[in-house]
PDB file of C-alpha atoms in Angstrom:
ATOM      1  CA  UNK W  82       0.000   0.000   0.000  1.00 46.00           C
ATOM      2  CA  UNK W  83       1.397   3.390  -0.936  1.00 42.00           C
ATOM      3  CA  UNK W  84       1.529   6.006   1.768  1.00 40.00           C
ATOM      4  CA  UNK W  85       1.423   9.676   0.892  1.00 42.00           C
ATOM      5  CA  UNK W  86       3.143  12.178   3.166  1.00 38.00           C
ATOM      6  CA  UNK W  87       1.406  15.580   3.197  1.00 43.00           C
ATOM      7  CA  UNK W  88       3.500  18.436   1.908  1.00 42.00           C
ATOM      8  CA  UNK W  89       3.346  20.237   5.250  1.00 39.00           C
ATOM      9  CA  UNK W  90       4.658  17.164   7.105  1.00 35.00           C
ATOM     10  CA  UNK W  91       7.397  16.723   4.530  1.00 38.00           C
ATOM     11  CA  UNK W  92       8.417  20.346   4.988  1.00 34.00           C
ATOM     12  CA  UNK W  93       8.532  19.905   8.788  1.00 39.00           C
ATOM     13  CA  UNK W  94      10.763  16.815   8.449  1.00 36.00           C
ATOM     14  CA  UNK W  95      13.117  18.662   6.106  1.00 35.00           C
ATOM     15  CA  UNK W  96      13.339  21.559   8.522  1.00 37.00           C
ATOM     16  CA  UNK W  97      14.111  19.218  11.413  1.00 44.00           C
ATOM     17  CA  UNK W  98      16.825  17.423   9.427  1.00 42.00           C
ATOM     18  CA  UNK W  99      18.303  20.735   8.384  1.00 42.00           C
ATOM     19  CA  UNK W 100      18.404  21.861  11.994  1.00 45.00           C
ATOM     20  CA  UNK W 101      20.153  18.623  12.952  1.00 44.00           C
ATOM     21  CA  UNK W 102      22.903  19.255  10.411  1.00 41.00           C
ATOM     22  CA  UNK W 103      23.671  22.627  11.892  1.00 47.00           C
ATOM     23  CA  UNK W 104      23.294  21.611  15.547  1.00 50.00           C
ATOM     24  CA  UNK W 105      26.953  20.570  15.753  1.00 54.00           C
ATOM     25  CA  UNK W 106      27.900  24.109  14.820  1.00 55.00           C
ATOM     26  CA  UNK W 107      26.411  25.481  18.029  1.00 61.00           C
ATOM     27  CA  UNK W 108      23.012  26.365  16.579  1.00 66.00           C
ATOM     28  CA  UNK W 109      19.839  25.569  18.595  1.00 76.00           C
ATOM     29  CA  UNK W 110      19.120  21.887  19.072  1.00 82.00           C
ATOM     30  CA  UNK W 111      16.132  20.553  17.087  1.00 91.00           C
ATOM     31  CA  UNK W 112      13.067  20.164  19.263  1.00 94.00           C
ATOM     32  CA  UNK W 113       9.499  18.969  19.254  1.00 94.00           C
ATOM     33  CA  UNK W 114       6.752  20.618  21.308  1.00 96.00           C
ATOM     34  CA  UNK W 115       3.544  18.722  22.088  1.00 97.00           C
ATOM     35  CA  UNK W 116       0.460  19.369  24.200  1.00 97.00           C
ATOM     36  CA  UNK W 117      -1.251  16.777  26.380  1.00 97.00           C
ATOM     37  CA  UNK W 118      -4.548  16.860  28.243  1.00 97.00           C
ATOM     38  CA  UNK W 119      -5.652  15.045  31.377  1.00 96.00           C
ATOM     39  CA  UNK W 120      -8.886  15.005  33.369  1.00 94.00           C
ATOM     40  CA  UNK W 121     -10.013  13.671  36.717  1.00 94.00           C
ATOM     41  CA  UNK W 122     -13.556  13.476  38.105  1.00 92.00           C
ATOM     42  CA  UNK W 123     -14.391  14.102  41.751  1.00 91.00           C
ATOM     43  CA  UNK W 124     -17.703  14.182  43.615  1.00 91.00           C
ATOM     44  CA  UNK W 125     -18.071  17.625  45.286  1.00 92.00           C
ATOM     45  CA  UNK W 126     -18.144  17.894  49.065  1.00 91.00           C
ATOM     46  CA  UNK W 127     -18.947  21.604  49.409  1.00 92.00           C
ATOM     47  CA  UNK W 128     -21.163  24.235  47.774  1.00 93.00           C
ATOM     48  CA  UNK W 129     -20.580  27.977  47.527  1.00 93.00           C
ATOM     49  CA  UNK W 130     -23.639  30.224  47.219  1.00 93.00           C
ATOM     50  CA  UNK W 131     -23.786  33.894  46.321  1.00 93.00           C
ATOM     51  CA  UNK W 132     -26.831  35.511  47.939  1.00 93.00           C
ATOM     52  CA  UNK W 133     -27.708  39.177  47.410  1.00 94.00           C
ATOM     53  CA  UNK W 134     -30.210  41.349  49.252  1.00 95.00           C
ATOM     54  CA  UNK W 135     -31.349  44.441  47.340  1.00 95.00           C
ATOM     55  CA  UNK W 136     -33.613  47.113  48.818  1.00 95.00           C
ATOM     56  CA  UNK W 137     -34.837  50.480  47.562  1.00 96.00           C
ATOM     57  CA  UNK W 138     -35.824  53.590  49.464  1.00 96.00           C
ATOM     58  CA  UNK W 139     -36.609  57.263  48.995  1.00 96.00           C
ATOM     59  CA  UNK W 140     -33.371  58.096  50.819  1.00 96.00           C
ATOM     60  CA  UNK W 141     -30.053  56.301  51.160  1.00 96.00           C
ATOM     61  CA  UNK W 142     -30.699  55.898  54.881  1.00 97.00           C
ATOM     62  CA  UNK W 143     -34.085  54.304  54.305  1.00 97.00           C
ATOM     63  CA  UNK W 144     -32.712  51.861  51.726  1.00 96.00           C
ATOM     64  CA  UNK W 145     -29.724  51.014  53.928  1.00 97.00           C
ATOM     65  CA  UNK W 146     -31.847  50.342  57.009  1.00 97.00           C
ATOM     66  CA  UNK W 147     -34.182  48.057  55.074  1.00 96.00           C
ATOM     67  CA  UNK W 148     -31.259  46.195  53.538  1.00 96.00           C
ATOM     68  CA  UNK W 149     -29.429  45.809  56.844  1.00 96.00           C
ATOM     69  CA  UNK W 150     -32.517  44.410  58.554  1.00 95.00           C
ATOM     70  CA  UNK W 151     -33.012  41.801  55.828  1.00 94.00           C
ATOM     71  CA  UNK W 152     -29.323  40.815  55.727  1.00 95.00           C
ATOM     72  CA  UNK W 153     -29.183  40.433  59.509  1.00 95.00           C
ATOM     73  CA  UNK W 154     -32.048  37.957  59.279  1.00 93.00           C
ATOM     74  CA  UNK W 155     -30.270  36.064  56.516  1.00 94.00           C
ATOM     75  CA  UNK W 156     -27.041  35.880  58.541  1.00 95.00           C
ATOM     76  CA  UNK W 157     -28.929  34.694  61.630  1.00 94.00           C
ATOM     77  CA  UNK W 158     -30.630  31.978  59.581  1.00 93.00           C
ATOM     78  CA  UNK W 159     -27.280  30.815  58.146  1.00 94.00           C
ATOM     79  CA  UNK W 160     -25.796  30.537  61.633  1.00 94.00           C
ATOM     80  CA  UNK W 161     -28.866  28.676  62.896  1.00 92.00           C
ATOM     81  CA  UNK W 162     -28.444  26.251  59.985  1.00 91.00           C
ATOM     82  CA  UNK W 163     -24.961  25.388  61.258  1.00 92.00           C
ATOM     83  CA  UNK W 164     -22.924  27.571  58.894  1.00 94.00           C
ATOM     84  CA  UNK W 165     -19.709  28.613  60.663  1.00 94.00           C
ATOM     85  CA  UNK W 166     -18.337  32.151  60.731  1.00 95.00           C
ATOM     86  CA  UNK W 167     -15.420  31.146  58.482  1.00 95.00           C
ATOM     87  CA  UNK W 168     -17.957  30.188  55.802  1.00 96.00           C
ATOM     88  CA  UNK W 169     -19.799  33.538  55.781  1.00 96.00           C
ATOM     89  CA  UNK W 170     -18.218  36.417  53.884  1.00 96.00           C
ATOM     90  CA  UNK W 171     -19.524  39.713  52.556  1.00 95.00           C
ATOM     91  CA  UNK W 172     -18.580  39.799  48.886  1.00 92.00           C
ATOM     92  CA  UNK W 173     -19.939  43.146  47.696  1.00 93.00           C
ATOM     93  CA  UNK W 174     -21.781  46.171  49.051  1.00 96.00           C
ATOM     94  CA  UNK W 175     -23.083  49.151  47.084  1.00 96.00           C
ATOM     95  CA  UNK W 176     -25.334  52.224  47.391  1.00 97.00           C
ATOM     96  CA  UNK W 177     -26.564  53.557  44.070  1.00 96.00           C
ATOM     97  CA  UNK W 178     -28.893  56.501  43.332  1.00 96.00           C
ATOM     98  CA  UNK W 179     -31.894  55.944  41.090  1.00 95.00           C
ATOM     99  CA  UNK W 180     -32.563  58.622  38.490  1.00 94.00           C
ATOM    100  CA  UNK W 181     -35.546  59.868  36.539  1.00 90.00           C
ATOM    101  CA  UNK W 182     -34.525  61.061  33.086  1.00 88.00           C
ATOM    102  CA  UNK W 183     -36.606  63.830  31.525  1.00 83.00           C
ATOM    103  CA  UNK W 184     -37.512  63.993  27.878  1.00 85.00           C
ATOM    104  CA  UNK W 185     -36.398  66.979  25.830  1.00 84.00           C
ATOM    105  CA  UNK W 186     -39.003  69.721  25.421  1.00 81.00           C
ATOM    106  CA  UNK W 187     -40.176  71.157  22.117  1.00 80.00           C
ATOM    107  CA  UNK W 188     -37.081  73.341  21.846  1.00 82.00           C
ATOM    108  CA  UNK W 189     -34.743  70.427  22.440  1.00 81.00           C
ATOM    109  CA  UNK W 190     -33.797  71.457  25.947  1.00 84.00           C
ATOM    110  CA  UNK W 191     -33.547  68.715  28.532  1.00 83.00           C
ATOM    111  CA  UNK W 192     -33.517  69.007  32.291  1.00 85.00           C
ATOM    112  CA  UNK W 193     -30.746  67.158  34.159  1.00 87.00           C
ATOM    113  CA  UNK W 194     -31.580  63.743  35.657  1.00 88.00           C
ATOM    114  CA  UNK W 195     -33.380  63.841  38.995  1.00 91.00           C
ATOM    115  CA  UNK W 196     -32.591  61.521  41.910  1.00 93.00           C
ATOM    116  CA  UNK W 197     -35.785  59.760  42.915  1.00 94.00           C
ATOM    117  CA  UNK W 198     -34.416  57.189  45.348  1.00 96.00           C
ATOM    118  CA  UNK W 199     -31.587  54.862  46.256  1.00 97.00           C
ATOM    119  CA  UNK W 200     -30.776  51.160  45.875  1.00 97.00           C
ATOM    120  CA  UNK W 201     -28.642  49.286  48.381  1.00 97.00           C
ATOM    121  CA  UNK W 202     -27.219  45.844  47.567  1.00 96.00           C
ATOM    122  CA  UNK W 203     -25.351  43.536  49.924  1.00 96.00           C
ATOM    123  CA  UNK W 204     -23.923  40.231  48.664  1.00 95.00           C
ATOM    124  CA  UNK W 205     -23.033  37.320  50.896  1.00 95.00           C
ATOM    125  CA  UNK W 206     -20.894  34.301  49.983  1.00 95.00           C
ATOM    126  CA  UNK W 207     -21.956  31.183  51.900  1.00 95.00           C
ATOM    127  CA  UNK W 208     -19.981  27.944  51.936  1.00 95.00           C
ATOM    128  CA  UNK W 209     -22.191  24.954  52.678  1.00 94.00           C
ATOM    129  CA  UNK W 210     -20.272  21.850  53.747  1.00 93.00           C
ATOM    130  CA  UNK W 211     -23.360  19.634  54.085  1.00 92.00           C
ATOM    131  CA  UNK W 212     -24.595  19.324  50.508  1.00 90.00           C
ATOM    132  CA  UNK W 213     -27.934  17.859  51.512  1.00 89.00           C
ATOM    133  CA  UNK W 214     -28.724  21.223  53.152  1.00 90.00           C
ATOM    134  CA  UNK W 215     -28.149  23.361  50.041  1.00 90.00           C
ATOM    135  CA  UNK W 216     -31.740  23.275  48.786  1.00 88.00           C
ATOM    136  CA  UNK W 217     -33.223  24.130  52.183  1.00 89.00           C
ATOM    137  CA  UNK W 218     -30.743  26.973  52.693  1.00 90.00           C
ATOM    138  CA  UNK W 219     -31.574  28.459  49.291  1.00 88.00           C
ATOM    139  CA  UNK W 220     -35.284  28.262  50.025  1.00 88.00           C
ATOM    140  CA  UNK W 221     -34.881  29.782  53.478  1.00 88.00           C
ATOM    141  CA  UNK W 222     -32.725  32.636  52.168  1.00 89.00           C
ATOM    142  CA  UNK W 223     -35.354  33.603  49.588  1.00 87.00           C
ATOM    143  CA  UNK W 224     -38.052  33.569  52.259  1.00 87.00           C
ATOM    144  CA  UNK W 225     -35.941  35.992  54.321  1.00 86.00           C
ATOM    145  CA  UNK W 226     -35.482  38.485  51.525  1.00 84.00           C
ATOM    146  CA  UNK W 227     -32.691  37.369  49.203  1.00 89.00           C
ATOM    147  CA  UNK W 228     -33.875  38.615  45.829  1.00 85.00           C
ATOM    148  CA  UNK W 229     -30.815  38.678  43.589  1.00 81.00           C
ATOM    149  CA  UNK W 230     -27.753  36.585  42.748  1.00 73.00           C
ATOM    150  CA  UNK W 231     -28.084  32.843  42.587  1.00 68.00           C
ATOM    151  CA  UNK W 232     -24.660  31.635  41.505  1.00 80.00           C
ATOM    152  CA  UNK W 233     -23.941  28.221  42.970  1.00 87.00           C
ATOM    153  CA  UNK W 234     -20.634  26.396  42.691  1.00 89.00           C
ATOM    154  CA  UNK W 235     -20.020  22.838  43.799  1.00 91.00           C
ATOM    155  CA  UNK W 236     -16.454  22.514  45.034  1.00 90.00           C
ATOM    156  CA  UNK W 237     -14.027  20.156  46.686  1.00 92.00           C
ATOM    157  CA  UNK W 238     -12.359  21.210  49.897  1.00 91.00           C
ATOM    158  CA  UNK W 239      -9.129  19.474  48.841  1.00 93.00           C
ATOM    159  CA  UNK W 240      -8.874  18.712  45.090  1.00 92.00           C
ATOM    160  CA  UNK W 241      -5.107  18.077  45.241  1.00 93.00           C
ATOM    161  CA  UNK W 242      -5.398  14.330  44.569  1.00 93.00           C
ATOM    162  CA  UNK W 243      -7.648  14.873  41.538  1.00 93.00           C
ATOM    163  CA  UNK W 244      -5.321  17.514  40.101  1.00 94.00           C
ATOM    164  CA  UNK W 245      -2.330  15.215  40.574  1.00 95.00           C
ATOM    165  CA  UNK W 246      -4.160  12.444  38.737  1.00 96.00           C
ATOM    166  CA  UNK W 247      -4.997  14.845  35.897  1.00 95.00           C
ATOM    167  CA  UNK W 248      -1.360  15.981  35.679  1.00 96.00           C
ATOM    168  CA  UNK W 249      -0.099  12.425  35.346  1.00 97.00           C
ATOM    169  CA  UNK W 250      -2.651  11.719  32.625  1.00 97.00           C
ATOM    170  CA  UNK W 251      -1.737  14.938  30.780  1.00 97.00           C
ATOM    171  CA  UNK W 252       1.993  14.152  30.756  1.00 97.00           C
ATOM    172  CA  UNK W 253       1.349  10.608  29.536  1.00 97.00           C
ATOM    173  CA  UNK W 254      -0.863  11.983  26.780  1.00 97.00           C
ATOM    174  CA  UNK W 255       1.799  14.478  25.704  1.00 97.00           C
ATOM    175  CA  UNK W 256       4.554  11.857  25.598  1.00 97.00           C
ATOM    176  CA  UNK W 257       2.323   9.504  23.617  1.00 96.00           C
ATOM    177  CA  UNK W 258       1.655  12.251  21.085  1.00 96.00           C
ATOM    178  CA  UNK W 259       5.374  12.935  20.821  1.00 96.00           C
ATOM    179  CA  UNK W 260       6.083   9.238  20.240  1.00 95.00           C
ATOM    180  CA  UNK W 261       3.450   9.090  17.509  1.00 96.00           C
ATOM    181  CA  UNK W 262       4.720  12.195  15.723  1.00 95.00           C
ATOM    182  CA  UNK W 263       8.409  11.299  15.863  1.00 94.00           C
ATOM    183  CA  UNK W 264       7.723   7.757  14.713  1.00 93.00           C
ATOM    184  CA  UNK W 265       5.720   9.080  11.763  1.00 93.00           C
ATOM    185  CA  UNK W 266       8.517  11.518  10.888  1.00 92.00           C
ATOM    186  CA  UNK W 267      11.230   8.863  11.231  1.00 92.00           C
ATOM    187  CA  UNK W 268      13.130  10.604  14.030  1.00 92.00           C
ATOM    188  CA  UNK W 269      13.683   9.868  17.711  1.00 92.00           C
ATOM    189  CA  UNK W 270      12.848  12.035  20.681  1.00 92.00           C
ATOM    190  CA  UNK W 271      15.422  12.670  23.401  1.00 92.00           C
ATOM    191  CA  UNK W 272      15.349  14.188  26.858  1.00 93.00           C
ATOM    192  CA  UNK W 273      12.617  16.499  28.113  1.00 94.00           C
ATOM    193  CA  UNK W 274      13.697  20.138  27.948  1.00 94.00           C
ATOM    194  CA  UNK W 275      10.650  21.890  29.404  1.00 95.00           C
ATOM    195  CA  UNK W 276       7.190  21.187  30.855  1.00 96.00           C
ATOM    196  CA  UNK W 277       4.564  23.914  31.244  1.00 96.00           C
ATOM    197  CA  UNK W 278       1.177  23.415  32.889  1.00 95.00           C
ATOM    198  CA  UNK W 279      -2.254  25.009  32.744  1.00 92.00           C
ATOM    199  CA  UNK W 280      -5.101  23.802  34.941  1.00 86.00           C
ATOM    200  CA  UNK W 281      -8.808  24.584  35.126  1.00 82.00           C
ATOM    201  CA  UNK W 282     -11.318  24.019  37.899  1.00 75.00           C
ATOM    202  CA  UNK W 283     -15.132  23.919  38.043  1.00 70.00           C
ATOM    203  CA  UNK W 284     -16.955  27.159  37.282  1.00 62.00           C
ATOM    204  CA  UNK W 285     -20.000  28.656  39.024  1.00 52.00           C
ATOM    205  CA  UNK W 286     -23.367  27.462  37.730  1.00 50.00           C
ATOM    206  CA  UNK W 287     -26.001  30.250  37.508  1.00 48.00           C
ATOM    207  CA  UNK W 288     -29.396  29.179  38.748  1.00 44.00           C
ATOM    208  CA  UNK W 289     -32.478  30.510  36.996  1.00 39.00           C
ATOM    209  CA  UNK W 290     -34.065  33.503  38.672  1.00 37.00           C
ATOM    210  CA  UNK W 291     -37.344  31.641  38.579  1.00 32.00           C
ATOM    211  CA  UNK W 292     -35.882  29.127  41.024  1.00 38.00           C
ATOM    212  CA  UNK W 293     -34.531  31.891  43.240  1.00 40.00           C
ATOM    213  CA  UNK W 294     -38.009  33.443  43.367  1.00 36.00           C
ATOM    214  CA  UNK W 295     -39.711  30.261  44.581  1.00 38.00           C
ATOM    215  CA  UNK W 296     -42.138  30.785  47.445  1.00 37.00           C
ATOM    216  CA  UNK W 297     -41.535  29.283  50.855  1.00 39.00           C
ATOM    217  CA  UNK W 298     -44.358  26.754  50.511  1.00 42.00           C
ATOM    218  CA  UNK W 299     -42.841  25.294  47.340  1.00 49.00           C
ATOM    219  CA  UNK W 300     -40.386  23.216  49.357  1.00 60.00           C
ATOM    220  CA  UNK W 301     -36.627  23.132  49.188  1.00 69.00           C
ATOM    221  CA  UNK W 302     -35.002  24.221  45.931  1.00 73.00           C
ATOM    222  CA  UNK W 303     -33.970  21.089  43.975  1.00 75.00           C
ATOM    223  CA  UNK W 304     -30.219  20.968  43.301  1.00 77.00           C
ATOM    224  CA  UNK W 305     -27.869  18.312  41.928  1.00 77.00           C
ATOM    225  CA  UNK W 306     -24.141  18.308  42.624  1.00 78.00           C
ATOM    226  CA  UNK W 307     -22.994  15.856  39.953  1.00 83.00           C
ATOM    227  CA  UNK W 308     -19.222  15.549  39.551  1.00 88.00           C
ATOM    228  CA  UNK W 309     -16.470  18.126  39.190  1.00 90.00           C
ATOM    229  CA  UNK W 310     -14.046  17.861  36.308  1.00 91.00           C
ATOM    230  CA  UNK W 311     -10.490  18.973  36.960  1.00 93.00           C
ATOM    231  CA  UNK W 312      -8.537  19.496  33.748  1.00 94.00           C
ATOM    232  CA  UNK W 313      -4.805  19.922  33.252  1.00 96.00           C
ATOM    233  CA  UNK W 314      -3.038  20.805  30.012  1.00 97.00           C
ATOM    234  CA  UNK W 315       0.715  20.418  29.735  1.00 97.00           C
ATOM    235  CA  UNK W 316       3.082  21.503  27.000  1.00 97.00           C
ATOM    236  CA  UNK W 317       6.181  19.336  26.786  1.00 97.00           C
ATOM    237  CA  UNK W 318       9.273  20.254  24.809  1.00 96.00           C
ATOM    238  CA  UNK W 319      11.657  17.407  23.941  1.00 95.00           C
ATOM    239  CA  UNK W 320      14.977  17.332  22.160  1.00 95.00           C
ATOM    240  CA  UNK W 321      15.268  15.419  18.911  1.00 93.00           C
ATOM    241  CA  UNK W 322      18.189  13.015  18.672  1.00 86.00           C
ATOM    242  CA  UNK W 323      20.537  13.676  15.816  1.00 67.00           C
TER     243      UNK W 323
END
């Protein structure tokens, strides 16, 4: 059976051979750079919720007082649910004026915007270490006045073992790719010159606002943790034997 080598591959081989000829003269050693990917799955053991209380008022003081009252109730409920102080953290706080914009009159003149009230938002990050309580905590928080946010992220308290497994798989994948490419090109790979790594971890999952607006008598919010995927990408540079 006749095998056809693509022109681009043939050009790469010629370049590599040319580099090998000049390597003895002190020029850079011929190399091959490959990328490998590895993944590891891990069942989450912790959830991180982002809960925001937003209140409006005619004055900044009025909006702030209403917001503070609601957030204090939310914090008390989290503590009563067994959430420790280390797992409660204010993530963002803001006071913003609300404006009324006037339309231009017949002559094209327009009055400046008028402040008609204020909006106060206070965001709380909650780490829940008992996953079976996540739905009930979400439901309770909405009943107490949480009316914005809703990002939920299922995490692992210690993903080190999963990341190590993904790294090993990524390096094996890269070396296998290098072996395939060098064998196809008729050259041999040598020692490893460099290894670079990039890793990725699970991202937050936004929950629909419709779920966040569920009434208290609808029962606990249904959630599913699934599995977390930890991915590692490595770039391996190897010398080519001359």
